[in-house]
mmCIF file of C-alpha atoms in Angstrom:
data_model
loop_
_atom_site.group_PDB
_atom_site.id
_atom_site.type_symbol
_atom_site.label_atom_id
_atom_site.label_comp_id
_atom_site.label_asym_id
_atom_site.label_seq_id
_atom_site.Cartn_x
_atom_site.Cartn_y
_atom_site.Cartn_z
ATOM 1 C CA UNK A 1 3.607 31.389 7.086
ATOM 2 C CA UNK A 2 3.083 30.456 3.086
ATOM 3 C CA UNK A 3 5.602 27.972 1.587
ATOM 4 C CA UNK A 4 8.633 30.351 0.174
ATOM 5 C CA UNK A 5 8.105 33.253 3.272
ATOM 6 C CA UNK A 6 11.447 33.565 4.557
ATOM 7 C CA UNK A 7 14.576 32.179 2.717
ATOM 8 C CA UNK A 8 17.515 33.006 3.362
ATOM 9 C CA UNK A 9 20.586 32.353 1.337
ATOM 10 C CA UNK A 10 24.204 31.653 2.257
ATOM 11 C CA UNK A 11 25.901 33.877 0.959
ATOM 12 C CA UNK A 12 28.910 31.606 0.134
ATOM 13 C CA UNK A 13 26.154 28.621 -0.764
ATOM 14 C CA UNK A 14 26.610 26.501 2.285
ATOM 15 C CA UNK A 15 23.849 24.356 4.278
ATOM 16 C CA UNK A 16 23.381 24.743 8.240
ATOM 17 C CA UNK A 17 24.727 21.644 9.935
ATOM 18 C CA UNK A 18 22.899 18.691 9.074
ATOM 19 C CA UNK A 19 21.160 17.694 12.568
ATOM 20 C CA UNK A 20 20.790 14.328 13.544
ATOM 21 C CA UNK A 21 17.300 13.341 15.007
ATOM 22 C CA UNK A 22 16.229 10.760 16.719
ATOM 23 C CA UNK A 23 14.099 8.900 19.236
ATOM 24 C CA UNK A 24 14.143 12.328 21.329
ATOM 25 C CA UNK A 25 13.658 14.818 19.213
ATOM 26 C CA UNK A 26 11.686 13.451 16.259
ATOM 27 C CA UNK A 27 7.879 14.777 17.002
ATOM 28 C CA UNK A 28 10.023 18.383 17.965
ATOM 29 C CA UNK A 29 9.699 21.317 16.125
ATOM 30 C CA UNK A 30 12.010 21.203 12.738
ATOM 31 C CA UNK A 31 16.108 22.081 12.964
ATOM 32 C CA UNK A 32 17.673 24.740 11.200
ATOM 33 C CA UNK A 33 18.349 22.007 8.371
ATOM 34 C CA UNK A 34 15.154 21.583 7.368
ATOM 35 C CA UNK A 35 14.045 25.292 8.039
ATOM 36 C CA UNK A 36 16.325 26.113 4.952
ATOM 37 C CA UNK A 37 15.801 22.418 2.731
ATOM 38 C CA UNK A 38 11.816 23.319 3.102
ATOM 39 C CA UNK A 39 12.791 26.368 2.041
ATOM 40 C CA UNK A 40 14.484 26.401 -1.262
ATOM 41 C CA UNK A 41 12.640 23.428 -2.497
ATOM 42 C CA UNK A 42 9.729 25.594 -4.246
ATOM 43 C CA UNK A 43 10.683 28.878 -6.253
ATOM 44 C CA UNK A 44 9.081 32.207 -5.227
ATOM 45 C CA UNK A 45 6.202 33.647 -6.842
ATOM 46 C CA UNK A 46 9.141 36.140 -8.931
ATOM 47 C CA UNK A 47 11.200 33.173 -9.821
ATOM 48 C CA UNK A 48 12.307 31.904 -12.456
ATOM 49 C CA UNK A 49 13.064 28.068 -12.231
ATOM 50 C CA UNK A 50 16.458 28.066 -11.301
ATOM 51 C CA UNK A 51 18.002 24.195 -11.715
ATOM 52 C CA UNK A 52 21.379 23.913 -10.253
ATOM 53 C CA UNK A 53 19.222 25.283 -7.048
ATOM 54 C CA UNK A 54 16.974 22.840 -7.475
ATOM 55 C CA UNK A 55 20.468 19.726 -8.103
ATOM 56 C CA UNK A 56 21.571 21.390 -5.145
ATOM 57 C CA UNK A 57 17.994 21.007 -3.165
ATOM 58 C CA UNK A 58 17.892 17.736 -4.284
ATOM 59 C CA UNK A 59 21.345 16.510 -2.812
ATOM 60 C CA UNK A 60 20.860 17.976 0.016
ATOM 61 C CA UNK A 61 17.168 16.385 0.558
ATOM 62 C CA UNK A 62 18.638 12.938 -0.269
ATOM 63 C CA UNK A 63 21.738 13.462 2.180
ATOM 64 C CA UNK A 64 18.977 14.030 5.001
ATOM 65 C CA UNK A 65 17.158 11.451 4.161
ATOM 66 C CA UNK A 66 19.809 8.954 4.908
ATOM 67 C CA UNK A 67 20.333 10.349 8.460
ATOM 68 C CA UNK A 68 17.104 9.480 9.619
ATOM 69 C CA UNK A 69 16.249 6.940 11.253
ATOM 70 C CA UNK A 70 14.113 3.594 10.320
ATOM 71 C CA UNK A 71 11.578 3.612 13.535
ATOM 72 C CA UNK A 72 7.750 2.764 11.261
ATOM 73 C CA UNK A 73 8.929 0.429 8.700
ATOM 74 C CA UNK A 74 6.551 -2.343 9.251
ATOM 75 C CA UNK A 75 5.681 -5.420 7.852
ATOM 76 C CA UNK A 76 2.672 -6.828 5.857
ATOM 77 C CA UNK A 77 0.994 -4.295 6.723
ATOM 78 C CA UNK A 78 -1.949 -5.664 8.852
ATOM 79 C CA UNK A 79 -0.923 -4.210 11.538
ATOM 80 C CA UNK A 80 -2.518 -1.201 10.842
ATOM 81 C CA UNK A 81 -6.135 -1.944 9.453
ATOM 82 C CA UNK A 82 -9.809 -0.485 11.183
ATOM 83 C CA UNK A 83 -10.378 -3.002 13.268
ATOM 84 C CA UNK A 84 -12.390 -6.337 12.304
ATOM 85 C CA UNK A 85 -10.420 -5.298 8.411
ATOM 86 C CA UNK A 86 -8.707 -8.309 6.952
ATOM 87 C CA UNK A 87 -8.914 -7.569 3.282
ATOM 88 C CA UNK A 88 -5.274 -5.217 2.467
ATOM 89 C CA UNK A 89 -5.639 -1.340 1.381
ATOM 90 C CA UNK A 90 -5.322 -1.204 -2.467
ATOM 91 C CA UNK A 91 -2.892 0.807 -2.591
ATOM 92 C CA UNK A 92 -2.727 3.349 -5.498
ATOM 93 C CA UNK A 93 -1.083 3.920 -8.379
ATOM 94 C CA UNK A 94 -0.156 7.217 -8.492
ATOM 95 C CA UNK A 95 0.369 7.178 -4.920
ATOM 96 C CA UNK A 96 3.295 5.065 -5.659
ATOM 97 C CA UNK A 97 4.277 5.987 -8.644
ATOM 98 C CA UNK A 98 4.285 9.185 -8.803
ATOM 99 C CA UNK A 99 5.325 10.574 -5.282
ATOM 100 C CA UNK A 100 5.186 14.050 -5.330
ATOM 101 C CA UNK A 101 7.290 16.418 -2.715
ATOM 102 C CA UNK A 102 10.615 14.905 -4.287
ATOM 103 C CA UNK A 103 9.903 11.828 -1.400
ATOM 104 C CA UNK A 104 12.355 8.776 -2.725
ATOM 105 C CA UNK A 105 9.262 5.854 -2.766
ATOM 106 C CA UNK A 106 7.051 8.714 -2.108
ATOM 107 C CA UNK A 107 4.320 8.411 1.743
ATOM 108 C CA UNK A 108 5.027 4.806 1.321
ATOM 109 C CA UNK A 109 8.561 4.684 2.668
ATOM 110 C CA UNK A 110 8.740 5.196 6.574
ATOM 111 C CA UNK A 111 12.310 7.766 6.692
ATOM 112 C CA UNK A 112 10.046 10.549 5.156
ATOM 113 C CA UNK A 113 7.826 10.707 8.149
ATOM 114 C CA UNK A 114 9.836 13.114 9.479
ATOM 115 C CA UNK A 115 10.039 14.951 6.494
ATOM 116 C CA UNK A 116 6.471 15.599 6.047
ATOM 117 C CA UNK A 117 6.137 15.859 10.685
ATOM 118 C CA UNK A 118 8.583 18.460 9.653
ATOM 119 C CA UNK A 119 7.024 20.422 6.276
ATOM 120 C CA UNK A 120 4.023 20.802 8.070
ATOM 121 C CA UNK A 121 5.000 22.835 10.862
ATOM 122 C CA UNK A 122 6.714 25.377 7.934
ATOM 123 C CA UNK A 123 4.857 24.495 3.769
ATOM 124 C CA UNK A 124 1.175 25.584 4.268
ATOM 125 C CA UNK A 125 -1.252 28.721 6.447
ATOM 126 C CA UNK A 126 -3.108 25.451 6.970
ATOM 127 C CA UNK A 127 -0.847 22.858 8.884
ATOM 128 C CA UNK A 128 -0.090 25.128 11.610
ATOM 129 C CA UNK A 129 -1.554 23.715 14.392
ATOM 130 C CA UNK A 130 -3.279 27.046 15.998
ATOM 131 C CA UNK A 131 -4.109 27.909 12.248
ATOM 132 C CA UNK A 132 -5.864 24.537 12.541
ATOM 133 C CA UNK A 133 -7.310 25.420 16.172
ATOM 134 C CA UNK A 134 -8.514 28.940 14.880
ATOM 135 C CA UNK A 135 -10.376 27.693 11.968
ATOM 136 C CA UNK A 136 -12.113 24.427 13.233
ATOM 137 C CA UNK A 137 -13.493 25.925 16.208
ATOM 138 C CA UNK A 138 -14.883 29.173 14.293
ATOM 139 C CA UNK A 139 -15.897 26.626 10.974
ATOM 140 C CA UNK A 140 -17.437 23.576 14.192
ATOM 141 C CA UNK A 141 -17.630 25.158 17.423
ATOM 142 C CA UNK A 142 -21.085 24.822 17.112
ATOM 143 C CA UNK A 143 -21.406 21.433 17.003
ATOM 144 C CA UNK A 144 -21.729 18.287 18.777
ATOM 145 C CA UNK A 145 -20.335 15.896 16.782
ATOM 146 C CA UNK A 146 -20.872 12.212 17.335
ATOM 147 C CA UNK A 147 -17.629 10.725 14.452
ATOM 148 C CA UNK A 148 -15.300 13.004 12.844
ATOM 149 C CA UNK A 149 -13.034 11.464 9.743
ATOM 150 C CA UNK A 150 -10.209 13.302 8.965
ATOM 151 C CA UNK A 151 -9.094 11.801 5.412
ATOM 152 C CA UNK A 152 -5.202 11.371 4.426
ATOM 153 C CA UNK A 153 -4.433 12.177 8.303
ATOM 154 C CA UNK A 154 -0.920 12.468 7.263
ATOM 155 C CA UNK A 155 0.889 13.232 9.986
ATOM 156 C CA UNK A 156 -2.322 13.745 12.375
ATOM 157 C CA UNK A 157 -1.793 17.465 12.932
ATOM 158 C CA UNK A 158 -5.405 18.464 12.401
ATOM 159 C CA UNK A 159 -7.342 14.829 13.591
ATOM 160 C CA UNK A 160 -5.555 16.149 17.260
ATOM 161 C CA UNK A 161 -6.816 19.234 16.862
ATOM 162 C CA UNK A 162 -10.113 17.424 16.106
ATOM 163 C CA UNK A 163 -10.251 15.225 19.705
ATOM 164 C CA UNK A 164 -9.241 18.180 21.386
ATOM 165 C CA UNK A 165 -11.837 20.257 20.076
ATOM 166 C CA UNK A 166 -14.017 17.237 20.714
ATOM 167 C CA UNK A 167 -13.557 15.150 23.736
ATOM 168 C CA UNK A 168 -16.686 13.166 23.467
ATOM 169 C CA UNK A 169 -16.312 12.514 19.668
ATOM 170 C CA UNK A 170 -15.048 9.537 18.611
ATOM 171 C CA UNK A 171 -12.130 11.092 15.756
ATOM 172 C CA UNK A 172 -10.635 8.505 13.258
ATOM 173 C CA UNK A 173 -7.836 9.461 11.139
ATOM 174 C CA UNK A 174 -7.264 7.571 7.679
ATOM 175 C CA UNK A 175 -3.884 7.486 5.680
ATOM 176 C CA UNK A 176 -2.988 5.323 2.567
ATOM 177 C CA UNK A 177 0.817 4.904 4.251
ATOM 178 C CA UNK A 178 1.125 2.566 7.211
ATOM 179 C CA UNK A 179 4.507 3.846 8.475
ATOM 180 C CA UNK A 180 2.693 7.440 8.785
ATOM 181 C CA UNK A 181 -0.762 5.728 10.367
ATOM 182 C CA UNK A 182 2.240 3.347 12.960
ATOM 183 C CA UNK A 183 3.994 7.186 13.860
ATOM 184 C CA UNK A 184 0.103 8.620 14.117
ATOM 185 C CA UNK A 185 -0.201 5.843 16.945
ATOM 186 C CA UNK A 186 3.240 6.989 18.698
ATOM 187 C CA UNK A 187 2.936 10.657 18.838
ATOM 188 C CA UNK A 188 -1.431 10.254 19.795
ATOM 189 C CA UNK A 189 0.742 8.199 22.750
ATOM 190 C CA UNK A 190 2.417 11.298 23.742
ATOM 191 C CA UNK A 191 0.118 13.575 22.969
ATOM 192 C CA UNK A 192 -2.428 12.137 25.027
ATOM 193 C CA UNK A 193 -4.930 12.772 23.070
ATOM 194 C CA UNK A 194 -7.918 9.545 23.363
ATOM 195 C CA UNK A 195 -10.219 10.081 22.369
ATOM 196 C CA UNK A 196 -8.298 9.391 18.343
ATOM 197 C CA UNK A 197 -7.473 6.262 16.288
ATOM 198 C CA UNK A 198 -5.916 6.074 13.120
ATOM 199 C CA UNK A 199 -5.603 3.413 10.664
ATOM 200 C CA UNK A 200 -4.411 2.688 7.201
ATOM 201 C CA UNK A 201 -7.751 2.850 4.304
ATOM 202 C CA UNK A 202 -7.846 3.836 0.664
ATOM 203 C CA UNK A 203 -11.008 7.174 0.371
ATOM 204 C CA UNK A 204 -12.161 6.359 -2.268
ATOM 205 C CA UNK A 205 -13.093 3.345 -0.747
ATOM 206 C CA UNK A 206 -14.539 2.374 2.536
ATOM 207 C CA UNK A 207 -15.775 0.084 4.209
ATOM 208 C CA UNK A 208 -17.863 2.525 6.929
ATOM 209 C CA UNK A 209 -21.668 2.390 6.877
ATOM 210 C CA UNK A 210 -23.654 5.377 4.520
ATOM 211 C CA UNK A 211 -23.780 8.697 6.872
ATOM 212 C CA UNK A 212 -21.123 7.227 9.624
ATOM 213 C CA UNK A 213 -19.895 9.892 9.971
ATOM 214 C CA UNK A 214 -21.343 13.894 11.077
ATOM 215 C CA UNK A 215 -17.935 16.266 10.369
ATOM 216 C CA UNK A 216 -15.243 15.091 7.289
ATOM 217 C CA UNK A 217 -12.037 16.830 7.192
ATOM 218 C CA UNK A 218 -9.046 17.110 5.572
ATOM 219 C CA UNK A 219 -5.696 19.387 4.625
ATOM 220 C CA UNK A 220 -4.073 19.837 1.360
ATOM 221 C CA UNK A 221 -4.727 16.616 0.056
ATOM 222 C CA UNK A 222 -6.014 16.689 -3.084
ATOM 223 C CA UNK A 223 -3.383 18.444 -5.578
ATOM 224 C CA UNK A 224 -1.056 15.583 -4.345
ATOM 225 C CA UNK A 225 -3.676 13.097 -6.994
ATOM 226 C CA UNK A 226 -5.368 12.383 -10.120
ATOM 227 C CA UNK A 227 -8.860 14.602 -11.665
ATOM 228 C CA UNK A 228 -10.066 10.939 -11.591
ATOM 229 C CA UNK A 229 -9.349 10.211 -7.789
ATOM 230 C CA UNK A 230 -9.773 13.264 -6.557
ATOM 231 C CA UNK A 231 -13.448 13.663 -7.893
ATOM 232 C CA UNK A 232 -14.228 9.550 -6.153
ATOM 233 C CA UNK A 233 -13.329 10.674 -2.958
ATOM 234 C CA UNK A 234 -15.565 13.832 -2.714
ATOM 235 C CA UNK A 235 -18.266 10.668 -3.702
ATOM 236 C CA UNK A 236 -17.579 8.621 -0.787
ATOM 237 C CA UNK A 237 -17.190 11.419 1.337
ATOM 238 C CA UNK A 238 -20.721 12.173 0.622
ATOM 239 C CA UNK A 239 -21.467 8.519 0.798
ATOM 240 C CA UNK A 240 -19.864 8.720 4.051
ATOM 241 C CA UNK A 241 -21.502 12.019 5.777
ATOM 242 C CA UNK A 242 -24.405 12.160 7.128
ATOM 243 C CA UNK A 243 -27.685 14.099 6.189
ATOM 244 C CA UNK A 244 -27.131 17.386 7.611
ATOM 245 C CA UNK A 245 -23.309 16.036 8.136
ATOM 246 C CA UNK A 246 -20.555 18.971 7.296
ATOM 247 C CA UNK A 247 -17.976 18.197 4.951
ATOM 248 C CA UNK A 248 -14.153 21.116 5.379
ATOM 249 C CA UNK A 249 -10.575 21.665 3.592
ATOM 250 C CA UNK A 250 -8.225 22.992 3.595
ATOM 251 C CA UNK A 251 -6.244 22.819 0.382
ATOM 252 C CA UNK A 252 -4.038 25.169 -2.365
ATOM 253 C CA UNK A 253 -5.972 28.190 -3.002
ATOM 254 C CA UNK A 254 -7.427 28.729 -6.931
ATOM 255 C CA UNK A 255 -6.334 32.105 -7.851
ATOM 256 C CA UNK A 256 -7.231 34.144 -10.535
ATOM 257 C CA UNK A 257 -5.655 33.330 -14.475
ATOM 258 C CA UNK A 258 -1.888 33.916 -14.000
ATOM 259 C CA UNK A 259 -2.152 33.304 -10.669
ATOM 260 C CA UNK A 260 -2.664 29.490 -11.328
ATOM 261 C CA UNK A 261 -0.670 29.814 -14.495
ATOM 262 C CA UNK A 262 2.463 30.709 -11.193
ATOM 263 C CA UNK A 263 1.287 27.720 -8.995
ATOM 264 C CA UNK A 264 1.522 25.502 -11.523
ATOM 265 C CA UNK A 265 4.940 26.167 -12.832
ATOM 266 C CA UNK A 266 6.207 25.888 -9.257
ATOM 267 C CA UNK A 267 4.643 22.789 -8.333
ATOM 268 C CA UNK A 268 5.993 21.279 -11.835
ATOM 269 C CA UNK A 269 8.776 23.299 -13.128
ATOM 270 C CA UNK A 270 6.629 24.518 -16.571
ATOM 271 C CA UNK A 271 8.194 23.401 -19.556
ATOM 272 C CA UNK A 272 11.677 22.098 -18.538
ATOM 273 C CA UNK A 273 9.618 19.291 -15.240
ATOM 274 C CA UNK A 274 7.211 18.762 -18.178
ATOM 275 C CA UNK A 275 10.501 17.816 -20.251
ATOM 276 C CA UNK A 276 12.634 16.027 -17.476
ATOM 277 C CA UNK A 277 9.580 13.562 -16.965
ATOM 278 C CA UNK A 278 9.499 12.123 -20.557
ATOM 279 C CA UNK A 279 13.810 11.692 -20.421
ATOM 280 C CA UNK A 280 14.702 10.097 -17.248
ATOM 281 C CA UNK A 281 11.333 9.934 -14.896
ATOM 282 C CA UNK A 282 12.273 13.558 -13.177
ATOM 283 C CA UNK A 283 9.197 15.418 -12.028
ATOM 284 C CA UNK A 284 8.300 18.807 -9.767
ATOM 285 C CA UNK A 285 7.149 18.628 -6.336
ATOM 286 C CA UNK A 286 3.687 18.566 -6.830
ATOM 287 C CA UNK A 287 2.895 16.984 -10.575
ATOM 288 C CA UNK A 288 -0.604 16.896 -10.023
ATOM 289 C CA UNK A 289 -0.908 20.461 -9.950
ATOM 290 C CA UNK A 290 -2.475 21.302 -13.265
ATOM 291 C CA UNK A 291 -5.192 18.787 -13.352
ATOM 292 C CA UNK A 292 -6.201 20.120 -8.958
ATOM 293 C CA UNK A 293 -6.042 23.816 -11.137
ATOM 294 C CA UNK A 294 -8.371 21.580 -14.031
ATOM 295 C CA UNK A 295 -10.590 20.496 -11.388
ATOM 296 C CA UNK A 296 -11.846 23.137 -10.212
ATOM 297 C CA UNK A 297 -12.541 22.483 -6.499
ATOM 298 C CA UNK A 298 -15.265 24.561 -4.601
ATOM 299 C CA UNK A 299 -17.380 23.839 -8.511
ATOM 300 C CA UNK A 300 -16.471 19.937 -7.490
ATOM 301 C CA UNK A 301 -18.138 19.565 -4.251
ATOM 302 C CA UNK A 302 -21.197 21.778 -5.584
ATOM 303 C CA UNK A 303 -21.531 19.176 -8.584
ATOM 304 C CA UNK A 304 -20.935 16.386 -6.547
ATOM 305 C CA UNK A 305 -23.849 13.775 -6.493
ATOM 306 C CA UNK A 306 -24.647 11.221 -4.900
ATOM 307 C CA UNK A 307 -28.236 10.143 -8.193
ATOM 308 C CA UNK A 308 -29.809 6.557 -5.964
ATOM 309 C CA UNK A 309 -29.528 8.508 -2.618
ATOM 310 C CA UNK A 310 -29.984 12.364 -4.087
ATOM 311 C CA UNK A 311 -27.957 13.890 -1.429
ATOM 312 C CA UNK A 312 -25.962 16.449 -2.703
ATOM 313 C CA UNK A 313 -23.420 19.487 -1.146
ATOM 314 C CA UNK A 314 -25.064 22.768 0.626
ATOM 315 C CA UNK A 315 -24.497 25.705 1.454
ATOM 316 C CA UNK A 316 -20.787 25.682 0.541
ATOM 317 C CA UNK A 317 -18.803 28.679 1.296
ATOM 318 C CA UNK A 318 -14.967 29.240 1.253
ATOM 319 C CA UNK A 319 -12.674 31.840 3.182
ATOM 320 C CA UNK A 320 -8.294 32.094 1.958
ATOM 321 C CA UNK A 321 -6.359 32.099 4.506
ATOM 322 C CA UNK A 322 -4.235 35.079 5.946
ATOM 323 C CA UNK A 323 -1.585 34.862 4.093
ATOM 324 C CA UNK A 324 -2.973 33.732 0.533
ATOM 325 C CA UNK A 325 -1.750 30.554 0.272
ATOM 326 C CA UNK A 326 -4.581 28.192 0.575
ATOM 327 C CA UNK A 327 -8.370 28.247 1.809
ATOM 328 C CA UNK A 328 -10.668 27.209 3.738
ATOM 329 C CA UNK A 329 -14.307 26.132 2.247
ATOM 330 C CA UNK A 330 -17.382 24.148 4.307
ATOM 331 C CA UNK A 331 -20.384 22.791 2.918
ATOM 332 C CA UNK A 332 -23.635 20.267 4.264
ATOM 333 C CA UNK A 333 -24.757 17.106 3.108
ATOM 334 C CA UNK A 334 -28.906 17.903 1.820
ATOM 335 C CA UNK A 335 -30.979 15.091 0.565
ATOM 336 C CA UNK A 336 -34.228 15.434 -1.026
#
């Protein structure tokens, strides 16, 4: 299922009824309102930008957000730090100042936890649990890892899949967002995946020693940040992986030139988005999509080096999702 599939316009312009989200249904599948909200948030590939629809979607999103409960609001953030770490995590400026997906306050806003959780079941091929399970088993099923790191774990869908696939491994999910880490810990209690833990950390610079992990993974992360930050995360991944360790990636696909232009247009709202950002600070749901396309993640992975240690990624392979909205890649670490 792609992020623009099965869009159904209500003939009279109405929306589905807004269902209250509470503690009982917080981790349940998306409601009809949430389904429609996500399906109307991005134009289809062959559709031009519709300002009236975008404004109505924003209005409905704000209405929905006001209804969401305050389950994962915290205080100083000390409750989500890794063991032995007392220094507050440095939050990259873009994370606060240029939030993605129309989310007021970005991922630091505790009310956006449910939005992301629902969206993960609707948005992209590689956020659907059965798809994750299928591909991770193909990529890593022959391994016997001791430690696995899931970067930008968000709602922890991928992290839980690793925990279930490798029940004897230590699986760690990290994210910059304290509310999301608290939500992941609550979901862990309900899913009963005991070998998984969640901590707040900045993937550009972590406290773990070199070569600590056997597998490092991220799902739809690097397209949500500036190119320089993405490159730094790749360097940190290379440092953290042991020789022979494996990186696996699931993110927005790269197509031909025209497809890339359309992906940028849908994410940034094109010329309108650029003008609106300059005038009123409004931007499209994927404000860094152009930088992500310029990054060219497959090339960036193979070009990443740690010169002092002569570590690099080799044996890079990539695969496209069945509906074409994402790609899956794996690479191994070698050291000269």
